[in-house]
Each structure stands twice: as C-alpha cells, then as structure tokens.
C-alpha positions as a printed NumPy array, in Angstrom:
array([[-15.538, -19.464,  25.359],
       [-18.959, -18.45 ,  26.681],
       [-20.79 , -20.93 ,  28.91 ],
       [-24.131, -22.01 ,  27.45 ],
       [-27.112, -20.69 ,  29.371],
       [-29.059, -23.303,  31.324],
       [-32.684, -23.24 ,  30.19 ],
       [-35.99 , -24.337,  31.668],
       [-35.919, -27.202,  29.158],
       [-32.57 , -28.39 ,  30.599],
       [-34.065, -28.554,  34.091],
       [-37.167, -30.302,  32.729],
       [-35.04 , -32.897,  30.962],
       [-32.815, -33.545,  34.009],
       [-35.818, -33.839,  36.347],
       [-37.853, -36.038,  34.013],
       [-40.946, -33.836,  34.296],
       [-42.735, -31.395,  32.025],
       [-41.681, -27.741,  31.686],
       [-44.963, -26.597,  33.232],
       [-44.186, -28.61 ,  36.367],
       [-40.683, -27.14 ,  36.5  ],
       [-42.035, -23.626,  36.119],
       [-44.514, -24.15 ,  38.975],
       [-41.845, -25.745,  41.204],
       [-39.468, -22.817,  40.717],
       [-42.077, -20.129,  41.344],
       [-41.473, -17.841,  44.339],
       [-44.729, -19.017,  45.922],
       [-45.217, -22.753,  46.439],
       [-47.722, -23.99 ,  43.844],
       [-50.422, -26.372,  45.167],
       [-50.216, -28.547,  42.033],
       [-46.654, -29.65 ,  42.843],
       [-46.076, -31.898,  45.834],
       [-43.31 , -30.813,  48.263],
       [-40.941, -33.688,  47.486],
       [-41.068, -33.023,  43.744],
       [-40.678, -29.284,  44.309],
       [-37.533, -29.715,  46.4  ],
       [-36.046, -32.225,  43.951],
       [-36.583, -29.865,  40.995],
       [-35.145, -26.893,  42.905],
       [-32.062, -28.912,  43.819],
       [-31.56 , -29.953,  40.195],
       [-31.983, -26.334,  39.047],
       [-29.422, -25.179,  41.596],
       [-26.918, -27.845,  40.53 ],
       [-27.349, -26.92 ,  36.876],
       [-26.952, -23.206,  37.606],
       [-30.408, -22.268,  36.344],
       [-31.664, -18.731,  37.094],
       [-35.495, -18.412,  36.874],
       [-35.405, -14.866,  35.601],
       [-35.994, -13.214,  32.254],
       [-33.333, -10.597,  32.947],
       [-30.879, -13.316,  33.967],
       [-30.881, -14.365,  30.325],
       [-29.491, -10.946,  29.453],
       [-26.831, -11.344,  32.142],
       [-25.667, -14.716,  30.846],
       [-25.559, -13.458,  27.259],
       [-23.306, -10.577,  28.325],
       [-25.912,  -7.792,  28.276],
       [-25.55 ,  -6.828,  31.958],
       [-22.93 ,  -7.009,  34.72 ],
       [-24.586,  -5.952,  37.952],
       [-24.554,  -6.526,  41.709],
       [-27.215,  -5.575,  44.248],
       [-27.091,  -4.126,  47.748],
       [-30.048,  -4.585,  50.112],
       [-29.892,  -1.654,  52.535],
       [-31.659,  -1.226,  55.892],
       [-33.754,   1.574,  57.327],
       [-32.438,   4.688,  59.053],
       [-31.456,   2.886,  62.272],
       [-28.255,   1.818,  60.492],
       [-26.55 ,   5.192,  60.273],
       [-23.422,   3.931,  58.535],
       [-24.497,   1.848,  55.555],
       [-23.962,   4.672,  53.065],
       [-20.127,   4.805,  53.326],
       [-20.043,   0.998,  52.962],
       [-22.019,   1.348,  49.731],
       [-19.539,   3.95 ,  48.483],
       [-16.665,   1.521,  48.982],
       [-18.618,  -1.243,  47.258],
       [-19.568,   1.045,  44.366],
       [-15.96 ,   2.039,  43.765],
       [-14.726,  -1.564,  43.478],
       [-17.754,  -2.713,  41.476],
       [-17.145,   0.083,  38.964],
       [-13.465,  -0.811,  38.699],
       [-14.462,  -4.407,  37.927],
       [-16.963,  -3.339,  35.254],
       [-20.121,  -3.945,  37.327],
       [-23.086,  -1.772,  38.138],
       [-24.266,  -1.629,  41.757],
       [-28.04 ,  -1.563,  42.276],
       [-29.44 ,  -0.474,  45.663],
       [-32.665,  -1.955,  47.088],
       [-34.135,  -0.653,  50.398],
       [-35.705,  -3.021,  52.92 ],
       [-37.821,  -0.364,  54.645],
       [-41.556,  -0.985,  54.313],
       [-41.245,  -4.328,  52.487],
       [-43.172,  -7.134,  54.152],
       [-40.892, -10.108,  54.705],
       [-37.743,  -7.983,  55.   ],
       [-34.476,  -8.89 ,  53.311],
       [-35.664, -12.374,  52.264],
       [-38.573, -10.827,  50.367],
       [-36.232,  -8.373,  48.631],
       [-34.025, -11.264,  47.511],
       [-37.086, -13.118,  46.191],
       [-37.8  , -10.037,  44.091],
       [-34.278, -10.037,  42.698],
       [-35.203, -13.093,  40.608],
       [-36.515, -10.598,  38.062],
       [-33.675,  -8.072,  38.389],
       [-30.467,  -8.209,  36.309],
       [-28.096,  -9.009,  39.166],
       [-25.425, -11.647,  39.693],
       [-24.77 , -11.256,  43.437],
       [-26.105,  -9.403,  46.459],
       [-24.738,  -7.843,  49.636],
       [-27.223,  -7.534,  52.494],
       [-26.96 ,  -5.363,  55.602],
       [-27.983,  -7.397,  58.643],
       [-29.643, -10.826,  58.868],
       [-26.403, -12.843,  58.955],
       [-28.233, -15.546,  60.929],
       [-31.425, -15.292,  58.854],
       [-32.106, -18.712,  57.381],
       [-34.875, -17.264,  55.174],
       [-32.339, -14.963,  53.504],
       [-29.946, -17.85 ,  52.952],
       [-32.692, -20.074,  51.551],
       [-33.935, -17.376,  49.182],
       [-30.387, -16.79 ,  47.925],
       [-29.809, -20.508,  47.387],
       [-33.167, -20.958,  45.671],
       [-32.187, -18.464,  42.991],
       [-28.522, -19.477,  42.886],
       [-27.597, -15.943,  43.93 ],
       [-24.2  , -15.409,  45.655],
       [-24.785, -13.433,  48.86 ],
       [-22.535, -11.66 ,  51.377],
       [-23.752, -10.118,  54.627],
       [-22.614,  -6.902,  56.331],
       [-23.523,  -7.604,  59.945],
       [-22.104,  -7.618,  63.466],
       [-25.314,  -8.35 ,  65.378],
       [-25.713, -12.088,  64.803],
       [-23.28 , -14.341,  66.664],
       [-23.911, -17.405,  64.471],
       [-23.76 , -16.686,  60.746],
       [-25.261, -18.765,  57.942],
       [-23.698, -16.804,  55.079],
       [-20.291, -15.2  ,  54.397],
       [-20.285, -12.144,  56.662],
       [-18.151,  -9.015,  57.029],
       [-17.86 ,  -6.863,  60.138],
       [-15.384,  -4.741,  62.064],
       [-13.043,  -6.31 ,  64.612],
       [-15.172,  -5.157,  67.526],
       [-13.157,  -6.725,  70.335],
       [ -9.818,  -5.31 ,  69.203],
       [-11.407,  -1.907,  68.506],
       [-12.922,  -1.714,  71.993],
       [ -9.6  ,  -2.668,  73.56 ],
       [ -7.928,   0.149,  71.6  ],
       [-10.565,   2.602,  72.862],
       [ -9.977,   1.724,  76.504],
       [ -6.2  ,   1.599,  76.074],
       [ -6.416,   5.159,  74.75 ],
       [ -8.277,   6.234,  77.898],
       [ -5.59 ,   4.555,  80.014],
       [ -2.919,   6.399,  78.018],
       [ -4.615,   9.65 ,  79.078],
       [ -4.002,   8.723,  82.725],
       [ -7.487,   7.318,  83.355],
       [ -7.747,   4.418,  85.808],
       [-11.442,   4.373,  86.737],
       [-13.089,   3.676,  83.39 ],
       [-16.835,   3.151,  83.018],
       [-18.603,   1.569,  80.042],
       [-22.04 ,   2.435,  78.64 ],
       [-23.796,  -0.702,  77.357],
       [-26.867,  -1.27 ,  75.188],
       [-28.272,  -3.931,  72.841],
       [-26.896,  -6.729,  75.02 ],
       [-26.91 , -10.219,  73.535],
       [-25.692,  -9.014,  70.155],
       [-22.329, -10.168,  68.857],
       [-20.789,  -6.708,  68.682],
       [-21.915,  -5.739,  72.202],
       [-20.434,  -8.918,  73.669],
       [-17.151,  -8.372,  71.825],
       [-16.888,  -4.687,  72.738],
       [-17.491,  -5.546,  76.389],
       [-14.814,  -8.25 ,  76.124],
       [-12.393,  -5.733,  74.599],
       [-13.083,  -3.356,  77.499],
       [-12.171,  -6.11 ,  79.958],
       [ -9.101,  -7.056,  77.894],
       [ -7.674,  -3.548,  78.244],
       [ -8.417,  -3.306,  81.972],
       [ -6.895,  -6.725,  82.685],
       [ -3.759,  -5.998,  80.648],
       [ -3.228,  -2.748,  82.58 ],
       [ -3.816,  -4.396,  85.958],
       [ -6.948,  -2.322,  86.598],
       [ -9.551,  -4.066,  88.745],
       [-13.018,  -4.588,  87.263],
       [-15.847,  -2.767,  89.028],
       [-19.454,  -3.816,  88.339],
       [-20.627,  -0.334,  89.372],
       [-18.885,   1.038,  86.276],
       [-20.831,  -1.19 ,  83.856],
       [-23.738,   1.125,  83.107],
       [-26.675,  -0.075,  81.019],
       [-28.763,   2.205,  78.81 ],
       [-32.439,   1.359,  78.414],
       [-34.3  ,   2.458,  75.261],
       [-30.984,   3.244,  73.591],
       [-32.568,   4.205,  70.266],
       [-35.024,   6.679,  71.81 ],
       [-33.595,   9.991,  70.609],
       [-35.912,  11.959,  72.924],
       [-34.008,  10.834,  76.041],
       [-31.939,  13.853,  77.197],
       [-29.623,  11.974,  79.592],
       [-29.015,   8.364,  80.637],
       [-30.862,   7.765,  83.943],
       [-28.46 ,   5.068,  85.176],
       [-25.446,   7.244,  84.407],
       [-27.205,  10.102,  86.216],
       [-27.598,   7.805,  89.22 ],
       [-23.918,   6.83 ,  89.201],
       [-23.018,  10.52 ,  89.203],
       [-25.498,  11.265,  91.983],
       [-24.052,   8.403,  94.068],
       [-20.547,   9.885,  93.637],
       [-19.147,   6.667,  92.168],
       [-15.644,   7.644,  91.117],
       [-14.734,   7.38 ,  87.441],
       [-12.525,   9.433,  85.121],
       [-13.023,   7.675,  81.798],
       [-16.106,   6.586,  79.849],
       [-16.304,   4.18 ,  76.912],
       [-19.603,   4.333,  74.987],
       [-19.999,   1.125,  72.984],
       [-21.627,   3.154,  70.191],
       [-21.518,   6.813,  69.208],
       [-25.312,   6.837,  69.447],
       [-24.971,   6.689,  73.244],
       [-22.531,   9.578,  73.507],
       [-24.75 ,  12.656,  73.204],
       [-26.996,  11.841,  76.222],
       [-23.852,  10.734,  78.091],
       [-22.196,  14.102,  77.539],
       [-25.371,  15.837,  78.743],
       [-25.44 ,  13.603,  81.84 ],
       [-21.837,  14.495,  82.627],
       [-22.453,  18.194,  82.103],
       [-25.568,  18.098,  84.303],
       [-23.532,  16.248,  86.963],
       [-20.896,  18.971,  86.987],
       [-18.22 ,  16.922,  85.2  ],
       [-16.089,  18.605,  82.568],
       [-15.066,  16.655,  79.446],
       [-12.189,  15.85 ,  79.083],
       [-10.81 ,  17.535,  82.225],
       [-12.746,  15.357,  84.684],
       [-13.853,  12.515,  82.409],
       [-12.384,  11.46 ,  79.059],
       [-14.975,   9.978,  76.689],
       [-14.541,   7.594,  73.728],
       [-17.214,   6.174,  71.409],
       [-17.323,   3.482,  68.735],
       [-18.365,   3.661,  65.043],
       [-17.174,   7.189,  64.156],
       [-20.386,   8.19 ,  62.478],
       [-20.516,  11.744,  61.131],
       [-22.367,  12.975,  64.227],
       [-19.253,  12.251,  66.312],
       [-17.621,  15.377,  64.901],
       [-20.67 ,  17.52 ,  65.694],
       [-20.858,  16.804,  69.422],
       [-19.549,  19.262,  72.012],
       [-16.753,  18.436,  72.515],
       [-16.124,  16.454,  69.311],
       [-16.077,  12.753,  70.119],
       [-13.012,  10.535,  70.039],
       [-14.214,   7.321,  68.412],
       [-13.222,   3.969,  66.945],
       [-13.81 ,   4.199,  63.206],
       [-15.299,   1.151,  61.549],
       [-13.593,   0.306,  58.216],
       [-16.632,   1.259,  56.148],
       [-14.91 ,   1.543,  52.769],
       [-13.008,  -1.703,  53.288],
       [-16.197,  -3.527,  54.271],
       [-17.864,  -2.56 ,  50.994],
       [-14.756,  -3.371,  48.995],
       [-14.341,  -6.781,  50.636],
       [-18.026,  -7.602,  50.07 ],
       [-17.688,  -6.989,  46.332],
       [-14.488,  -9.032,  46.108],
       [-16.168, -11.958,  47.897],
       [-19.164, -11.748,  45.563],
       [-16.973, -11.739,  42.477],
       [-15.072, -14.79 ,  43.747],
       [-18.376, -16.562,  44.355],
       [-19.714, -15.571,  40.934],
       [-16.509, -17.026,  39.49 ],
       [-17.371, -20.402,  41.001],
       [-15.433, -20.361,  44.291],
       [-17.224, -21.8  ,  47.32 ],
       [-17.135, -19.141,  50.087],
       [-17.847, -20.678,  53.528],
       [-20.434, -19.141,  55.889],
       [-17.898, -17.538,  58.218],
       [-17.179, -14.025,  59.556],
       [-14.422, -11.774,  58.189],
       [-13.398,  -9.135,  60.756],
       [-11.601,  -6.029,  59.484],
       [ -9.348,  -3.762,  61.597],
       [-10.651,  -0.51 ,  63.087],
       [ -8.903,   2.832,  63.659],
       [ -8.807,   5.203,  66.635],
       [ -9.764,   8.795,  65.761],
       [ -8.719,  11.143,  68.572],
       [-10.729,  14.302,  69.205],
       [-11.313,  16.716,  72.066],
       [-13.596,  14.483,  74.185],
       [-10.637,  12.429,  75.382],
       [ -7.527,  14.518,  74.857],
       [ -6.52 ,  17.432,  77.065],
       [ -4.157,  18.709,  74.38 ],
       [ -6.838,  18.844,  71.688],
       [ -9.404,  20.248,  74.119],
       [ -7.081,  23.082,  75.088],
       [ -6.277,  23.816,  71.466],
       [ -9.972,  24.082,  70.561],
       [-10.99 ,  26.098,  73.637],
       [-11.885,  29.738,  72.938],
       [ -9.091,  32.117,  73.801],
       [ -9.685,  34.585,  76.602],
       [ -9.64 ,  38.213,  75.607],
       [ -9.128,  41.27 ,  77.733],
       [-12.343,  42.893,  78.83 ],
       [-12.952,  46.225,  77.168],
       [-13.472,  49.216,  79.435],
       [-17.104,  50.12 ,  80.006],
       [-18.188,  53.498,  78.782],
       [-20.243,  55.859,  80.837]])
C-alpha cells in the first residue's frame, strides 16, 4: 500500500494557518511577513508530517523517481571519486540513481547545495566533509532529507558519519616499519587539530609503546603549508637530516606529504628503503607513481560509499540513525618504499659493460 503524499494543505490544516503563510514559512529564505515563532512552528509541523517542499518530490512520492545525491568537494579531496564509485554500485543494485553535486564555487558551501536539493528529485544525500557543520544539519532537517557524512576531520559530529579507522591504520603502518627492523621511527605531521591527525598520531604512539620503543619529540616533524604543491622538500625534515638526528623509519600521516619527504631524504643522502623505510596513509593513486612506489595504508573507499548508501536507505525507510561515527577498517599495501625485498626486485639489473670501440 502506497503512503499518501503529505501536501501543503495538510501542513496548513495542522498548523491552523493559511496555505500562503505555510508557503512563506517553508521558503528557503526567511520571509519578513512571517514572524520567527510561527515560522519555526510551521517547519516543525511540516517535518513531523513528512512534508517535502519540492515539486519534484511529488514525483518521488508517486513512484516516478528513486534517487540519492552526493555533494562532493573540490580538488583538495583527492579520494572522493572511488567513494562515489562504491556508492553508485550499491545505489544501482537497490534501484536508485545517484546524482552528483559539486560544492566548488557555490557560496554557502554544502549547506547551500542542500538547500538547492529541495527542487531536485532526491530522497537522501551523502556529503563529503562538514560532519560538525550545524548549517548542513539544519538544512537537511528543514527539508526532511536523510543525510550521511563522509568525513574524518571533525572530532564532534552532528550527523551520521563514516570514516576510516585512522588510529588502527596508523598503528598498522608503524608496526610494519618495526617489522622491517626499524627502531627509530619519525612521523611527518600536518593539519593538526583535526580528528584524523590526532588519531593517526595516537596510532603511531600505540605502536611504539607496544614495541617498547621510547618516544622522541625530535622525531615528531611538522610540515607547514602542507597543501602547497610548489614546496620541493620539507624544511623541518631537512633540518633534522642536517642535524644528524638518527632515524631509520618515516611515517607520513598522508600520502600528500610523501613526495617532498622522499626528495628531502634523497637530498640528505638517505636511500629509501635501505637507510629509511617510508610509509604513507590514504593510498591515493599517486602513491604508486612515486620513486620508489609508496607503501601506504589504504582507506576503505568502496566500503565507505557502500555503507553511506545503506545508511541512507535505512533512514529513508524510517529508521532513526544517531549522529555518531562509523569507522571502517583499513589495509596495508606494501611497496618498495618500505620493503628491502620489493626494492631489490624492482631495482634495475646490472649489465656487463660493452667493450668500447676505437
């Protein structure tokens, strides 16, 4: 049996005001003719009734469309595309379309995009970032739109949120370095104060403590201007090398930090992995293109997209999903930057010199 669509007239009747007042109260922009108390009361009634102030929502409720939306960030998030692929696969299996909406260039960011979804045939939305953004939550609630975040930056979340298990992944990275015989392991840090940085640093300490390796503040190396791709090497890592601070392992908390780190090591006369084994985190495609290819902790991109769609479908079905974080397991991908065996296998073979002709 199909549920009857809630109409503007239903909201008007429940609120005891005219349809024109309801229409103004539910508009994206606050209308001056409706006082704030009345506006909030009408919006609460509309939410409780399940009203969607959208022409295309009528098509959704009559069975014309089955669609979800994904609000994607700008290019600074290098890994949103594989998450979308995982989400697309599950959405298709469940008979839903997946619509993609970019944030880049839109004033008001993700909250503004969600406001615009009032006139898009969509039943739920996944948003990259903004897990602590109250404006995003409020916009989603205003339009009765189930929302799931993909985010590991915000420590306190206000919506259901999916991320990788950053602490466990970082511990695995450092344990791998220890398994390669490394005992003096440095860490490259950036974006401090974010949830994932704090957890990856904690995972680094977890591995050291479990192995009985003393912590050394000199080996906690901070990278300024981490997103500046014009920086050839990391100045503070260069200084550690110049000061002859001993270390034989390096954990970069993100793959983005690895390329300048490898150049710093090369400029400092350190061979990778002979002198220093290096591990990153994220396993973005660029990890395979570095020289040597970078061992990295792979985030569960496909699973993140799949889980987001499953949470949305449960919410669309009427289940109340609490605003908590779901952390998914990571995977260690071993390449030549950390492993002597792989490095030797990939090294060019020496050939006999040919005699010179006179």
